[in-house]
Amino acid sequence: MDKFDEKILQELKNDGRISNIKLSERIGLSPSATFRRVQELERKRVIKGYRVILDPEQLQIGFVAFVTIGLSDHRRSSQLAFEQHVADVPEVVECHNVTGTHEYLLRVEATDLKHFQRIHSNVLGECPHVNAITTMVVMESSKDQRS
């Protein structure tokens, strides 16, 4: 990885839909050399994919919370069971195994408080391995690199 690859990654991070021509102009290489480098970064899985940024308001996502989950035991089978329990829940948009007083940190997006309460009670509260749930409601985000 050299300075050109780093520039490519920075530009793609800022605008994943930038044209190859514009990208090559910004980094100072020919379009063909730029294209080859992007393909190589993709082949090496440095670039794993491209995503779209959605407007939460247009999708009626009016409630975002970070939720910590404590498990009743620390066995790997309990962790896997919890991860499977939330894997197909669309409102759980992130699930991180973390250190500290709890095992998991979740990002949950819902339409409103009532919707979140259903997720809290019917999904998280129903998992047999969960023994502690702590919710932190996002009031405002001063920095969010996903948007």
CSV table of C-alpha atoms in Angstrom, one decimal:
chain,number,residue,atom,x,y,z
A,1,MET,CA,0.0,0.0,0.0
A,2,ASP,CA,1.5,3.3,-1.1
A,3,LYS,CA,0.4,7.0,-1.0
A,4,PHE,CA,-1.7,6.5,-4.2
A,5,ASP,CA,-3.6,3.6,-2.6
A,6,GLU,CA,-4.2,5.7,0.5
A,7,LYS,CA,-5.5,8.6,-1.6
A,8,ILE,CA,-7.8,6.2,-3.5
A,9,LEU,CA,-9.2,4.9,-0.2
A,10,GLN,CA,-9.7,8.3,1.2
A,11,GLU,CA,-11.5,9.5,-1.9
A,12,LEU,CA,-13.7,6.4,-2.1
A,13,LYS,CA,-14.5,6.8,1.6
A,14,ASN,CA,-15.8,10.3,0.9
A,15,ASP,CA,-17.6,9.4,-2.3
A,16,GLY,CA,-18.0,5.7,-3.2
A,17,ARG,CA,-19.7,6.7,-6.5
A,18,ILE,CA,-16.9,8.9,-7.8
A,19,SER,CA,-16.1,8.2,-11.4
A,20,ASN,CA,-12.8,6.6,-12.3
A,21,ILE,CA,-11.9,9.7,-14.3
A,22,LYS,CA,-12.5,12.1,-11.4
A,23,LEU,CA,-10.8,9.8,-9.0
A,24,SER,CA,-7.7,9.6,-11.3
A,25,GLU,CA,-7.6,13.4,-11.5
A,26,ARG,CA,-7.8,13.8,-7.7
A,27,ILE,CA,-5.0,11.3,-7.0
A,28,GLY,CA,-2.8,12.2,-9.9
A,29,LEU,CA,-2.6,8.9,-11.9
A,30,SER,CA,-4.0,7.9,-15.3
A,31,PRO,CA,-7.5,6.5,-15.4
A,32,SER,CA,-6.2,3.0,-16.4
A,33,ALA,CA,-3.7,2.9,-13.5
A,34,THR,CA,-6.3,4.2,-11.1
A,35,PHE,CA,-8.8,1.5,-12.3
A,36,ARG,CA,-6.2,-1.3,-11.9
A,37,ARG,CA,-5.3,-0.1,-8.3
A,38,VAL,CA,-9.0,0.0,-7.3
A,39,GLN,CA,-9.5,-3.5,-8.7
A,40,GLU,CA,-6.4,-4.7,-6.8
A,41,LEU,CA,-7.7,-3.2,-3.6
A,42,GLU,CA,-11.0,-4.9,-4.2
A,43,ARG,CA,-9.3,-8.2,-5.0
A,44,LYS,CA,-7.2,-8.0,-1.8
A,45,ARG,CA,-10.4,-7.2,0.2
A,46,VAL,CA,-9.1,-3.9,1.4
A,47,ILE,CA,-12.2,-2.6,-0.2
A,48,LYS,CA,-14.9,-5.0,0.9
A,49,GLY,CA,-17.8,-3.4,-0.8
A,50,TYR,CA,-19.8,-0.2,-1.4
A,51,ARG,CA,-22.8,1.1,0.5
A,52,VAL,CA,-25.5,3.6,0.2
A,53,ILE,CA,-26.3,6.2,2.9
A,54,LEU,CA,-30.0,6.3,3.6
A,55,ASP,CA,-32.0,9.2,5.1
A,56,PRO,CA,-33.4,7.9,8.4
A,57,GLU,CA,-36.2,10.4,8.4
A,58,GLN,CA,-37.5,9.3,5.0
A,59,LEU,CA,-37.4,5.7,6.3
A,60,GLN,CA,-39.4,6.7,9.5
A,61,ILE,CA,-36.5,5.9,11.8
A,62,GLY,CA,-37.2,8.4,14.6
A,63,PHE,CA,-35.6,6.5,17.5
A,64,VAL,CA,-32.0,5.3,17.8
A,65,ALA,CA,-30.6,3.6,20.9
A,66,PHE,CA,-27.4,1.9,22.0
A,67,VAL,CA,-28.2,-1.1,24.1
A,68,THR,CA,-25.8,-3.0,26.3
A,69,ILE,CA,-26.5,-6.7,26.8
A,70,GLY,CA,-25.3,-8.8,29.7
A,71,LEU,CA,-25.4,-12.5,29.4
A,72,SER,CA,-26.2,-15.0,32.2
A,73,ASP,CA,-22.9,-16.9,31.5
A,74,HIS,CA,-19.8,-16.4,29.5
A,75,ARG,CA,-19.8,-19.7,27.5
A,76,ARG,CA,-19.2,-19.4,23.8
A,77,SER,CA,-22.4,-21.3,23.1
A,78,SER,CA,-24.4,-18.6,24.9
A,79,GLN,CA,-22.7,-15.9,22.9
A,80,LEU,CA,-23.4,-17.7,19.6
A,81,ALA,CA,-27.1,-18.3,20.7
A,82,PHE,CA,-27.5,-14.6,21.4
A,83,GLU,CA,-25.8,-13.6,18.1
A,84,GLN,CA,-28.2,-15.9,16.3
A,85,HIS,CA,-31.1,-14.5,18.2
A,86,VAL,CA,-30.5,-11.0,17.0
A,87,ALA,CA,-29.0,-11.8,13.5
A,88,ASP,CA,-32.3,-11.5,11.6
A,89,VAL,CA,-33.8,-8.6,13.5
A,90,PRO,CA,-33.7,-5.7,11.1
A,91,GLU,CA,-33.9,-3.1,13.8
A,92,VAL,CA,-30.7,-4.4,15.3
A,93,VAL,CA,-28.3,-2.7,12.8
A,94,GLU,CA,-25.1,-3.3,14.7
A,95,CYS,CA,-24.0,-6.0,17.2
A,96,HIS,CA,-20.6,-5.8,18.8
A,97,ASN,CA,-19.0,-8.2,21.3
A,98,VAL,CA,-17.3,-5.9,23.8
A,99,THR,CA,-15.2,-5.9,26.9
A,100,GLY,CA,-16.4,-4.4,30.2
A,101,THR,CA,-19.4,-5.0,32.4
A,102,HIS,CA,-21.6,-6.2,29.5
A,103,GLU,CA,-20.9,-8.7,26.6
A,104,TYR,CA,-22.6,-6.8,23.8
A,105,LEU,CA,-23.3,-3.4,22.5
A,106,LEU,CA,-26.2,-3.1,20.0
A,107,ARG,CA,-27.3,-0.2,17.8
A,108,VAL,CA,-31.1,-0.4,17.5
A,109,GLU,CA,-33.1,1.8,15.1
A,110,ALA,CA,-36.9,1.9,15.4
A,111,THR,CA,-39.7,4.2,14.2
A,112,ASP,CA,-40.5,5.4,17.7
A,113,LEU,CA,-40.4,4.5,21.4
A,114,LYS,CA,-43.3,2.1,21.1
A,115,HIS,CA,-41.6,0.2,18.3
A,116,PHE,CA,-38.4,0.1,20.4
A,117,GLN,CA,-40.3,-1.2,23.4
A,118,ARG,CA,-41.6,-4.1,21.3
A,119,ILE,CA,-38.0,-5.0,20.3
A,120,HIS,CA,-36.8,-4.6,23.9
A,121,SER,CA,-39.6,-6.8,25.3
A,122,ASN,CA,-40.3,-9.3,22.5
A,123,VAL,CA,-36.8,-9.8,21.1
A,124,LEU,CA,-34.1,-8.9,23.6
A,125,GLY,CA,-36.1,-9.7,26.7
A,126,GLU,CA,-37.1,-13.1,25.3
A,127,CYS,CA,-33.6,-14.3,24.7
A,128,PRO,CA,-32.9,-16.9,27.5
A,129,HIS,CA,-29.2,-16.0,27.8
A,130,VAL,CA,-29.9,-12.3,28.5
A,131,ASN,CA,-29.8,-11.2,32.1
A,132,ALA,CA,-29.2,-7.4,31.8
A,133,ILE,CA,-30.4,-4.8,29.3
A,134,THR,CA,-29.3,-1.2,29.5
A,135,THR,CA,-30.5,1.3,27.0
A,136,MET,CA,-29.0,4.7,26.0
A,137,VAL,CA,-31.2,6.7,23.7
A,138,VAL,CA,-29.5,8.9,21.1
A,139,MET,CA,-30.7,12.4,21.5
A,140,GLU,CA,-28.4,13.9,18.8
A,141,SER,CA,-25.3,12.9,16.9
A,142,SER,CA,-22.6,15.5,16.4
A,143,LYS,CA,-20.5,13.0,14.4
A,144,ASP,CA,-21.7,10.0,12.5
A,145,GLN,CA,-19.4,8.8,9.6
A,146,ARG,CA,-22.2,6.6,8.3
A,147,SER,CA,-24.2,9.7,7.1
